[in-house]
Short mmCIF file of C-alpha atoms in Angstrom, two decimals:
data_model
loop_
_atom_site.label_atom_id
_atom_site.label_comp_id
_atom_site.label_asym_id
_atom_site.label_seq_id
_atom_site.Cartn_x
_atom_site.Cartn_y
_atom_site.Cartn_z
CA UNK A 1 0.00 0.00 0.00
CA UNK A 2 2.77 2.45 0.99
CA UNK A 3 6.43 2.62 0.02
CA UNK A 4 8.91 5.42 0.56
CA UNK A 5 12.40 5.57 -0.95
CA UNK A 6 15.02 7.95 0.48
CA UNK A 7 12.36 10.40 1.64
CA UNK A 8 13.78 13.79 2.64
CA UNK A 9 11.89 16.74 4.10
CA UNK A 10 13.66 20.05 4.65
CA UNK A 11 12.28 23.24 6.12
CA UNK A 12 14.02 26.47 5.17
CA UNK A 13 13.95 30.00 6.50
CA UNK A 14 16.19 32.89 5.46
CA UNK A 15 18.81 31.84 7.99
CA UNK A 16 18.21 28.19 8.91
CA UNK A 17 17.70 24.91 7.07
CA UNK A 18 16.30 22.01 9.10
CA UNK A 19 16.18 18.42 7.89
CA UNK A 20 13.09 16.85 9.46
CA UNK A 21 13.33 13.57 7.51
CA UNK A 22 16.62 12.18 6.26
CA UNK A 23 16.40 9.43 3.61
CA UNK A 24 13.52 7.49 5.15
CA UNK A 25 12.75 4.24 3.32
CA UNK A 26 10.07 1.81 4.47
CA UNK A 27 6.96 -0.07 3.40
CA UNK A 28 3.54 -0.69 4.84
CA UNK A 29 1.51 -3.54 3.40
CA UNK A 30 -2.26 -3.54 3.15
CA UNK A 31 -3.81 -4.67 6.44
CA UNK A 32 -0.78 -3.86 8.61
CA UNK A 33 -0.90 -1.98 11.90
CA UNK A 34 2.28 0.07 12.32
CA UNK A 35 3.27 2.27 15.25
CA UNK A 36 5.83 5.06 14.74
CA UNK A 37 7.71 6.08 17.87
CA UNK A 38 10.52 8.44 18.80
CA UNK A 39 11.32 11.55 20.86
CA UNK A 40 9.69 14.91 20.21
CA UNK A 41 11.12 16.59 17.13
CA UNK A 42 12.37 13.37 15.52
CA UNK A 43 10.13 13.71 12.44
CA UNK A 44 7.14 11.53 13.35
CA UNK A 45 4.42 14.06 12.58
CA UNK A 46 6.26 15.28 9.47
CA UNK A 47 6.33 11.71 8.17
CA UNK A 48 2.66 11.21 8.99
CA UNK A 49 1.76 14.42 7.13
CA UNK A 50 3.55 13.20 4.01
CA UNK A 51 2.04 9.70 4.25
CA UNK A 52 -1.38 11.35 4.64
CA UNK A 53 -0.83 13.49 1.53
CA UNK A 54 -1.05 16.68 3.55
CA UNK A 55 2.46 17.66 2.40
CA UNK A 56 5.06 16.71 -0.21
CA UNK A 57 8.62 15.59 0.52
CA UNK A 58 11.54 17.79 -0.53
CA UNK A 59 13.17 14.84 -2.29
CA UNK A 60 12.72 11.10 -2.59
CA UNK A 61 9.88 8.89 -3.78
CA UNK A 62 6.53 8.09 -2.21
CA UNK A 63 4.30 5.36 -3.64
CA UNK A 64 0.69 5.25 -2.44
CA UNK A 65 -1.53 2.47 -3.84
CA UNK A 66 1.17 1.84 -6.48
CA UNK A 67 1.18 5.49 -7.66
CA UNK A 68 4.24 7.72 -7.30
CA UNK A 69 2.74 10.76 -5.58
CA UNK A 70 5.72 12.74 -4.24
CA UNK A 71 5.17 15.63 -6.65
CA UNK A 72 1.37 15.68 -6.69
CA UNK A 73 -0.35 19.05 -6.53
CA UNK A 74 -2.56 19.91 -3.56
CA UNK A 75 -5.63 19.24 -5.71
CA UNK A 76 -4.36 15.78 -6.71
CA UNK A 77 -3.44 14.97 -3.10
CA UNK A 78 -6.85 16.13 -1.86
CA UNK A 79 -8.65 13.79 -4.26
CA UNK A 80 -6.56 10.81 -3.12
CA UNK A 81 -6.96 11.76 0.56
CA UNK A 82 -10.72 12.00 0.61
CA UNK A 83 -11.13 8.74 -1.30
CA UNK A 84 -8.63 6.65 0.66
CA UNK A 85 -7.49 8.06 4.02
CA UNK A 86 -9.13 8.69 7.40
CA UNK A 87 -7.43 10.78 10.10
CA UNK A 88 -7.63 10.54 13.90
CA UNK A 89 -5.94 13.42 15.75
CA UNK A 90 -4.89 13.93 19.38
CA UNK A 91 -7.04 17.06 19.63
CA UNK A 92 -10.05 15.37 17.95
CA UNK A 93 -10.44 18.24 15.39
CA UNK A 94 -14.21 18.11 15.56
CA UNK A 95 -16.19 21.16 14.41
CA UNK A 96 -17.83 22.71 17.48
CA UNK A 97 -20.72 24.20 15.48
CA UNK A 98 -21.76 20.80 14.10
CA UNK A 99 -23.40 18.06 16.13
CA UNK A 100 -22.08 14.50 16.28
CA UNK A 101 -24.10 13.32 13.28
CA UNK A 102 -23.04 16.29 11.17
CA UNK A 103 -19.35 15.92 12.07
CA UNK A 104 -19.33 12.27 11.01
CA UNK A 105 -21.40 13.02 7.90
CA UNK A 106 -18.98 15.65 6.57
CA UNK A 107 -16.59 13.31 4.63
CA UNK A 108 -19.56 11.77 2.83
CA UNK A 109 -20.83 15.21 1.77
CA UNK A 110 -17.39 15.90 0.25
CA UNK A 111 -17.63 12.59 -1.60
CA UNK A 112 -21.06 13.48 -3.00
CA UNK A 113 -23.11 10.76 -1.29
CA UNK A 114 -26.89 11.20 -1.40
CA UNK A 115 -28.69 12.34 1.76
CA UNK A 116 -30.42 8.99 2.32
CA UNK A 117 -27.21 7.04 1.80
CA UNK A 118 -25.34 9.36 4.17
CA UNK A 119 -27.96 8.99 6.89
CA UNK A 120 -27.87 5.21 6.74
CA UNK A 121 -24.07 5.01 6.78
CA UNK A 122 -23.56 7.59 9.55
CA UNK A 123 -26.08 5.92 11.86
CA UNK A 124 -24.50 2.53 11.14
CA UNK A 125 -21.05 3.80 12.14
CA UNK A 126 -22.30 5.70 15.20
CA UNK A 127 -24.06 2.53 16.34
CA UNK A 128 -20.85 0.56 15.92
CA UNK A 129 -18.89 3.17 17.88
CA UNK A 130 -21.55 3.12 20.63
CA UNK A 131 -22.18 6.86 20.33
CA UNK A 132 -25.52 6.86 18.45
CA UNK A 133 -27.33 8.09 21.57
CA UNK A 134 -25.30 11.29 21.36
CA UNK A 135 -25.86 12.02 17.68
CA UNK A 136 -27.62 15.35 18.31
CA UNK A 137 -25.11 16.53 20.89
CA UNK A 138 -22.32 18.97 20.12
CA UNK A 139 -18.62 18.22 20.77
CA UNK A 140 -18.42 20.46 23.84
CA UNK A 141 -21.23 18.43 25.42
CA UNK A 142 -19.15 15.23 25.23
CA UNK A 143 -16.37 13.74 27.32
CA UNK A 144 -12.90 13.36 25.83
CA UNK A 145 -13.45 9.65 25.22
CA UNK A 146 -16.77 10.33 23.50
CA UNK A 147 -15.21 13.02 21.31
CA UNK A 148 -12.46 10.64 20.23
CA UNK A 149 -15.05 7.97 19.42
CA UNK A 150 -16.78 10.51 17.19
CA UNK A 151 -13.41 11.32 15.58
CA UNK A 152 -12.82 7.62 14.89
CA UNK A 153 -16.34 7.34 13.44
CA UNK A 154 -15.63 10.26 11.11
CA UNK A 155 -12.31 8.66 10.08
CA UNK A 156 -13.91 5.35 9.08
CA UNK A 157 -17.32 6.46 7.74
CA UNK A 158 -16.16 6.43 4.10
CA UNK A 159 -14.49 3.00 4.43
CA UNK A 160 -10.92 4.30 3.86
CA UNK A 161 -8.07 2.01 2.89
CA UNK A 162 -5.83 3.66 5.48
CA UNK A 163 -6.27 5.31 8.89
CA UNK A 164 -3.56 7.64 10.17
CA UNK A 165 -3.70 8.26 13.92
CA UNK A 166 -1.58 11.00 15.52
CA UNK A 167 -1.31 10.44 19.30
CA UNK A 168 -4.93 9.19 19.40
CA UNK A 169 -4.94 8.76 23.20
CA UNK A 170 -2.79 11.78 24.07
CA UNK A 171 -5.62 13.77 25.63
CA UNK A 172 -7.46 10.85 27.23
CA UNK A 173 -7.33 9.12 30.60
CA UNK A 174 -6.24 5.48 30.66
CA UNK A 175 -9.74 3.99 30.51
CA UNK A 176 -10.87 6.10 27.56
CA UNK A 177 -7.48 5.62 25.90
CA UNK A 178 -7.80 1.85 26.09
CA UNK A 179 -11.29 2.12 24.62
CA UNK A 180 -9.97 4.01 21.59
CA UNK A 181 -7.07 1.58 21.13
CA UNK A 182 -9.51 -1.33 21.18
CA UNK A 183 -11.58 0.41 18.51
CA UNK A 184 -8.51 0.82 16.29
CA UNK A 185 -7.56 -2.83 16.82
CA UNK A 186 -11.04 -3.93 15.83
CA UNK A 187 -10.84 -1.87 12.65
CA UNK A 188 -7.45 -3.41 11.85
CA UNK A 189 -8.80 -6.90 12.49
CA UNK A 190 -11.47 -6.12 9.90
CA UNK A 191 -8.82 -5.28 7.31
CA UNK A 192 -8.15 -1.54 7.67
CA UNK A 193 -4.49 -0.51 7.46
CA UNK A 194 -3.44 1.68 10.41
CA UNK A 195 -0.35 3.84 10.91
CA UNK A 196 -0.16 5.44 14.35
CA UNK A 197 2.27 7.98 15.79
CA UNK A 198 2.57 7.59 19.56
CA UNK A 199 4.82 8.29 22.54
CA UNK A 200 3.10 5.52 24.48
CA UNK A 201 4.80 2.12 24.60
CA UNK A 202 1.52 0.69 25.86
CA UNK A 203 -0.33 1.97 22.78
CA UNK A 204 2.46 0.85 20.45
CA UNK A 205 2.06 -2.71 21.69
CA UNK A 206 -1.31 -2.89 19.94
CA UNK A 207 0.53 -2.67 16.61
CA UNK A 208 2.08 -5.55 14.70
CA UNK A 209 5.21 -3.52 13.90
CA UNK A 210 7.00 -0.70 15.71
CA UNK A 211 9.17 1.74 13.75
CA UNK A 212 11.45 4.04 15.77
CA UNK A 213 12.66 7.39 14.45
CA UNK A 214 15.56 9.47 15.71
CA UNK A 215 16.79 12.70 14.14
CA UNK A 216 14.66 12.11 11.05
CA UNK A 217 15.93 8.59 10.39
CA UNK A 218 14.57 5.10 11.04
CA UNK A 219 16.84 3.51 13.64
CA UNK A 220 14.95 0.29 14.41
CA UNK A 221 11.99 -1.74 13.18
CA UNK A 222 10.50 -4.46 15.34
CA UNK A 223 7.86 -6.96 14.21
CA UNK A 224 5.85 -8.14 17.16
CA UNK A 225 5.19 -11.87 17.42
CA UNK A 226 1.88 -11.22 19.16
CA UNK A 227 -0.24 -8.20 20.02
CA UNK A 228 -2.70 -7.39 22.79
#
């Protein structure tokens, strides 16, 4: 599904050039669950942004679904993103002015689904995420765990090939964090590919492979014999 070859990302100002990613090469096969770990500033979020087609690398190759996409325009990346990728963020990124149903419905509106088809799919996903009883509530009326469940529902509502999760339990207590990790594991067991950035060793142990970054480079990759 994903392959990078010598991926480099540089950020330049008038006085300073920073290399956030330095010749990163790795692959993620369809159906894998990969955790990316490393200290703050090592390039984890930069890598996730490129894998999620939110940004282009400075140099190197990036293959997504067998297409070389490293030089795609924002319009081309946006089309691929909305058709194939769901995002789960640490800060939930829900729209406060929209209720739960409307937040989850939004990706389907962008994809041009009919109203009746959207309603059926959104309610199906909210039921699965055990948040259907809150569908008319607004984000600020929900607990952190409930907000993250809504965020996961929004990420999966269009049946994406890939879910990218950036510190998905970072703002949650342990009980709600475990609930979200179990949701992601269930999605992976049903065939969804997941790439997760995390500082938590406990969360990383849900993945089948752990990739560690340091100073913009992959320093270790560990395939886990068994997961939680």
